[in-house]
Amino acid sequence: MIKGLHEPLISESLFYQVQSVINTKRKTTAKRDDLQSLFFLRGFLTCPICNRKLVGSISKGRSKKYPYYHCRDGCKTRIDAISLNNCYQKKLQQFILSNNTIELFKNILEDQNIKTLKASYLYAQKGLERKINEEKLILSQGRKLFITGILKIDDYNELKRENQISTQNLKKEANDITAKLKGIDKKNQIEDNTLVKIFERFSEFETSDKRHLVNLIPPTDIDFKTGALSLDLNQAFLKILSKKNNRKTKKNEFH
Amino acid sequence: MNFIEKNISVEKAVIILSKNGIQVDEKEAKIILELLYLVSKNYDKPKEKKISYP
């Protein structure tokens, strides 16, 4: 540990306490990404009998594997994970962004696209322009040396050939970037009716994002026999989301 | 990394929503921004092949 000049954010003893926790051998559960993805509702489901959190695991059948959310230590609660996951996704996708929120969402998309991706493409584009100009300069200098007799014809031709190949490649890269920039601008002109389906690609979300979303919109009133569930939408989300048929939900929960 | 840089402030979100007839307080705007940034992060991802469950 290196002693700094600034005031410490945490005490030395707390630092060592945390280090000892980090260094202890701990039991890691659901470490594998595929399991995390398969049981993305894990931690948000409570056993209706014993009130404990359900866990997820896969039962091996004769020819197939069956993933379940289930309780432990003799408690028999269990439910098919796929159907519950699908039910959650289906319920979620019944909601769209209300028209009044489109302006804010467009601002956010622009913030994500333009300030990150577009900026990086523009930076690369400038770099390529600079390199193309450098190539032009090299050829011009070579030509001068050839005229003054310093550079032989064979060497000049070799230089010219190399220069042409290099410039062609740089121009190809520059064209690719121009196409990508056009693509970004096109994306920013997405029609509003496509824009509102914000949960449409939920199945392609990263697992951590899926779980983040489940944390924001948790399942509730789960029927462990039928697999039916409701979504617990808080007041803030009720203001910006509406059902696909444009009827606004009036209750706190969507059934 | 799961970090999302947010340049739309809570105050700006309150103003934009208010302009569109949605009245929210800062606490509500904060959670709305959290949801919309989360969704926007996954919005433009290239389409992937559907993974089948075991």
XYZ file of C-alpha atoms in Angstrom:
309
model
C 0.000 0.000 0.000
C 1.270 3.460 -0.950
C 0.697 6.364 1.403
C -0.829 9.319 -0.438
C -0.797 12.988 0.440
C -4.551 13.458 0.238
C -7.024 12.746 2.985
C -7.947 9.032 2.876
C -11.458 8.170 1.712
C -11.601 5.160 4.035
C -9.605 4.221 7.122
C -6.664 1.816 6.892
C -8.422 -0.727 9.096
C -11.507 -0.681 6.867
C -9.270 -1.176 3.822
C -7.791 -4.334 5.362
C -11.216 -5.560 6.458
C -12.448 -5.297 2.861
C -9.296 -6.978 1.553
C -9.836 -9.900 3.899
C -13.418 -10.280 2.647
C -12.202 -10.174 -0.964
C -9.540 -12.798 -0.269
C -11.794 -15.278 1.527
C -12.959 -18.289 -0.358
C -16.614 -17.713 -0.993
C -19.225 -19.912 -2.505
C -20.101 -18.614 -5.926
C -23.515 -19.460 -7.226
C -24.963 -19.086 -10.730
C -21.588 -17.992 -11.988
C -22.021 -19.193 -15.515
C -23.348 -16.598 -17.919
C -25.715 -19.017 -19.626
C -27.301 -19.972 -16.290
C -27.591 -16.317 -15.289
C -29.283 -15.657 -18.613
C -31.611 -18.642 -18.329
C -32.702 -17.728 -14.801
C -32.808 -13.944 -15.144
C -35.802 -13.783 -12.775
C -33.787 -15.459 -10.011
C -33.801 -13.328 -6.880
C -37.113 -11.680 -7.797
C -39.351 -14.689 -7.096
C -40.576 -15.546 -3.614
C -41.905 -18.932 -2.567
C -45.635 -18.588 -1.741
C -45.339 -21.329 0.907
C -42.201 -20.533 2.880
C -41.495 -16.965 1.675
C -37.916 -17.715 0.640
C -36.315 -16.635 -2.623
C -36.556 -19.237 -5.352
C -33.412 -20.538 -7.017
C -32.952 -21.900 -10.528
C -31.617 -25.204 -11.745
C -31.935 -27.627 -14.644
C -33.467 -31.090 -14.257
C -32.186 -33.691 -16.644
C -34.919 -35.749 -18.257
C -34.461 -38.815 -20.430
C -33.952 -36.858 -23.621
C -34.345 -33.260 -22.602
C -33.338 -30.762 -19.929
C -35.968 -28.916 -17.940
C -35.066 -25.611 -16.278
C -37.048 -24.713 -13.167
C -37.282 -21.976 -10.602
C -37.742 -23.853 -7.355
C -37.638 -23.706 -3.590
C -35.221 -25.659 -1.367
C -34.968 -27.925 1.653
C -38.031 -30.032 1.044
C -40.352 -27.230 -0.054
C -42.063 -28.425 -3.228
C -42.655 -25.098 -4.978
C -41.357 -25.161 -8.508
C -42.246 -23.636 -11.847
C -41.064 -24.046 -15.436
C -38.441 -21.338 -15.960
C -38.956 -20.961 -19.720
C -42.677 -20.386 -19.493
C -42.283 -17.930 -16.610
C -39.506 -16.063 -18.472
C -41.670 -15.931 -21.584
C -44.657 -14.745 -19.612
C -42.595 -11.925 -18.084
C -41.292 -10.915 -21.508
C -44.767 -11.041 -23.038
C -46.212 -8.872 -20.288
C -43.360 -6.402 -20.665
C -43.789 -6.200 -24.422
C -47.434 -5.290 -24.014
C -46.147 -1.902 -22.946
C -44.931 0.828 -25.252
C -43.551 4.256 -24.625
C -46.266 6.902 -24.538
C -46.133 9.487 -27.311
C -45.415 12.204 -24.758
C -42.113 10.554 -23.854
C -40.759 10.165 -27.377
C -38.924 13.500 -27.287
C -37.030 12.506 -24.135
C -36.212 9.063 -25.544
C -34.954 10.603 -28.791
C -32.685 12.871 -26.762
C -31.332 9.845 -24.921
C -30.768 7.857 -28.122
C -28.991 10.822 -29.639
C -26.884 11.129 -26.508
C -25.906 7.468 -26.788
C -25.309 7.481 -30.557
C -23.976 10.853 -31.516
C -21.785 11.499 -28.523
C -20.136 8.105 -28.612
C -20.322 6.287 -31.930
C -20.619 9.285 -34.228
C -17.786 11.073 -32.455
C -15.504 8.068 -32.856
C -16.330 7.774 -36.580
C -15.731 11.489 -37.152
C -12.393 11.188 -35.367
C -11.412 8.218 -37.550
C -12.561 10.077 -40.663
C -10.282 13.019 -39.851
C -7.370 10.652 -39.235
C -7.885 9.021 -42.637
C -8.096 12.399 -44.400
C -4.781 13.330 -42.782
C -3.164 10.073 -43.942
C -4.467 10.528 -47.512
C -2.956 14.035 -47.590
C 0.327 12.652 -46.259
C 0.389 10.105 -49.098
C -0.220 12.911 -51.629
C 2.649 14.869 -50.102
C 5.002 11.860 -50.274
C 4.187 11.365 -53.987
C 4.685 15.076 -54.674
C 8.090 14.993 -52.939
C 9.013 11.831 -54.889
C 8.071 13.569 -58.136
C 10.322 16.526 -57.289
C 13.225 14.191 -56.500
C 12.610 12.358 -59.799
C 12.582 15.629 -61.783
C 15.816 16.791 -60.163
C 17.396 13.434 -60.996
C 17.937 12.287 -57.397
C 15.362 9.488 -57.710
C 15.687 6.926 -60.526
C 12.674 6.091 -62.722
C 12.329 2.548 -61.287
C 12.387 3.832 -57.706
C 9.906 6.575 -58.565
C 7.551 4.056 -60.235
C 7.813 1.757 -57.208
C 7.043 4.677 -54.900
C 4.087 5.678 -57.079
C 2.691 2.128 -57.086
C 2.973 1.763 -53.318
C 1.451 5.179 -52.888
C -1.533 4.338 -55.108
C -2.261 1.090 -53.223
C -2.005 2.834 -49.884
C -4.253 5.715 -50.996
C -6.813 3.291 -52.431
C -7.014 1.412 -49.123
C -7.326 4.624 -47.139
C -10.090 5.871 -49.445
C -11.928 2.553 -49.060
C -11.758 2.906 -45.269
C -12.963 6.500 -45.542
C -15.919 5.383 -47.696
C -16.852 2.719 -45.126
C -16.872 5.326 -42.379
C -18.966 7.700 -44.484
C -21.488 4.881 -44.968
C -21.541 4.221 -41.214
C -22.104 7.912 -40.488
C -24.999 7.945 -42.951
C -26.380 4.871 -41.179
C -26.312 6.690 -37.833
C -28.144 9.685 -39.295
C -30.722 7.315 -40.758
C -31.205 5.655 -37.372
C -31.890 9.050 -35.844
C -34.787 9.444 -38.253
C -36.513 6.253 -37.088
C -40.228 6.627 -37.245
C -41.934 7.265 -33.936
C -44.122 4.147 -34.159
C -40.991 1.967 -34.177
C -39.398 4.019 -31.452
C -42.108 3.344 -28.889
C -41.578 -0.432 -28.791
C -38.805 -0.144 -26.243
C -39.085 -3.704 -24.900
C -39.363 -5.365 -28.321
C -35.816 -6.730 -28.193
C -35.786 -7.664 -24.524
C -34.673 -11.213 -25.376
C -31.454 -9.791 -26.867
C -30.605 -7.653 -23.834
C -27.421 -8.526 -21.984
C -28.186 -10.608 -18.891
C -27.105 -7.846 -16.514
C -29.427 -5.434 -18.342
C -32.287 -7.924 -18.210
C -31.842 -8.245 -14.463
C -31.542 -4.478 -14.117
C -34.860 -4.141 -15.950
C -36.499 -6.835 -13.803
C -35.276 -4.906 -10.781
C -36.988 -1.768 -12.125
C -40.151 -3.616 -13.214
C -40.417 -6.711 -11.000
C -42.928 -9.513 -11.487
C -45.741 -9.752 -8.988
C -48.797 -11.932 -8.251
C -47.219 -15.021 -9.722
C -49.538 -17.982 -10.111
C -47.232 -20.959 -9.581
C -49.756 -23.350 -11.105
C -50.424 -21.539 -14.366
C -47.272 -19.423 -14.647
C -49.325 -16.238 -15.008
C -47.876 -13.091 -13.514
C -48.346 -9.345 -13.314
C -45.867 -6.512 -13.503
C -45.340 -4.112 -10.661
C -45.136 -0.750 -12.402
C -44.316 2.193 -10.184
C -45.967 5.596 -10.520
C -43.140 7.062 -12.599
C -43.350 4.310 -15.221
C -47.149 4.550 -15.365
C -46.640 8.129 -16.534
C -44.445 7.193 -19.489
C -45.706 3.746 -20.527
C -48.984 2.779 -22.067
C -50.519 -0.458 -23.268
C -50.155 -1.301 -26.944
C -53.842 -0.596 -27.560
C -53.115 2.957 -26.285
C -55.269 2.565 -23.201
C -53.390 3.815 -20.183
C -53.282 1.516 -17.169
C -54.933 3.148 -14.235
C -53.945 0.715 -11.536
C -50.528 0.275 -10.061
C -50.315 -3.229 -11.408
C -50.916 -4.525 -14.842
C -52.851 -7.792 -14.992
C -18.806 -2.907 -18.393
C -22.289 -1.985 -17.327
C -21.676 1.729 -16.914
C -23.798 4.093 -18.978
C -22.654 7.692 -19.336
C -25.720 9.884 -18.943
C -25.619 13.362 -20.401
C -29.324 14.096 -20.053
C -29.704 15.466 -16.552
C -32.641 14.833 -14.229
C -33.547 18.539 -14.474
C -33.527 18.416 -18.286
C -35.703 15.289 -18.233
C -38.235 17.038 -15.954
C -38.353 20.000 -18.391
C -38.724 17.852 -21.540
C -41.457 15.708 -19.977
C -43.250 18.766 -18.623
C -43.161 20.345 -22.092
C -44.965 17.217 -23.309
C -47.583 17.329 -20.591
C -46.053 14.810 -18.160
C -45.453 16.193 -14.691
C -42.777 14.310 -12.751
C -40.671 15.125 -9.718
C -36.900 14.643 -9.663
C -37.160 11.225 -8.024
C -39.502 10.000 -10.752
C -37.382 11.575 -13.512
C -34.314 9.798 -12.132
C -35.892 6.354 -12.378
C -37.395 7.157 -15.805
C -33.920 8.127 -17.058
C -32.515 4.906 -15.598
C -35.067 2.858 -17.554
C -34.723 4.775 -20.824
C -30.920 4.745 -20.774
C -31.014 1.007 -20.061
C -33.317 0.424 -23.014
C -31.385 2.773 -25.313
C -28.176 0.901 -24.562
C -29.674 -2.198 -26.155
C -31.659 -0.367 -28.827
C -29.188 -0.286 -31.711
C -27.467 -3.591 -31.105
C -27.121 -5.725 -34.227
C -29.708 -8.493 -34.402
C -28.565 -11.773 -32.922
C -29.636 -15.308 -33.650
C -32.122 -16.622 -31.139
C -30.439 -18.866 -28.565
C -32.403 -21.998 -27.864
C -32.757 -23.155 -24.299
C -31.552 -26.617 -23.324
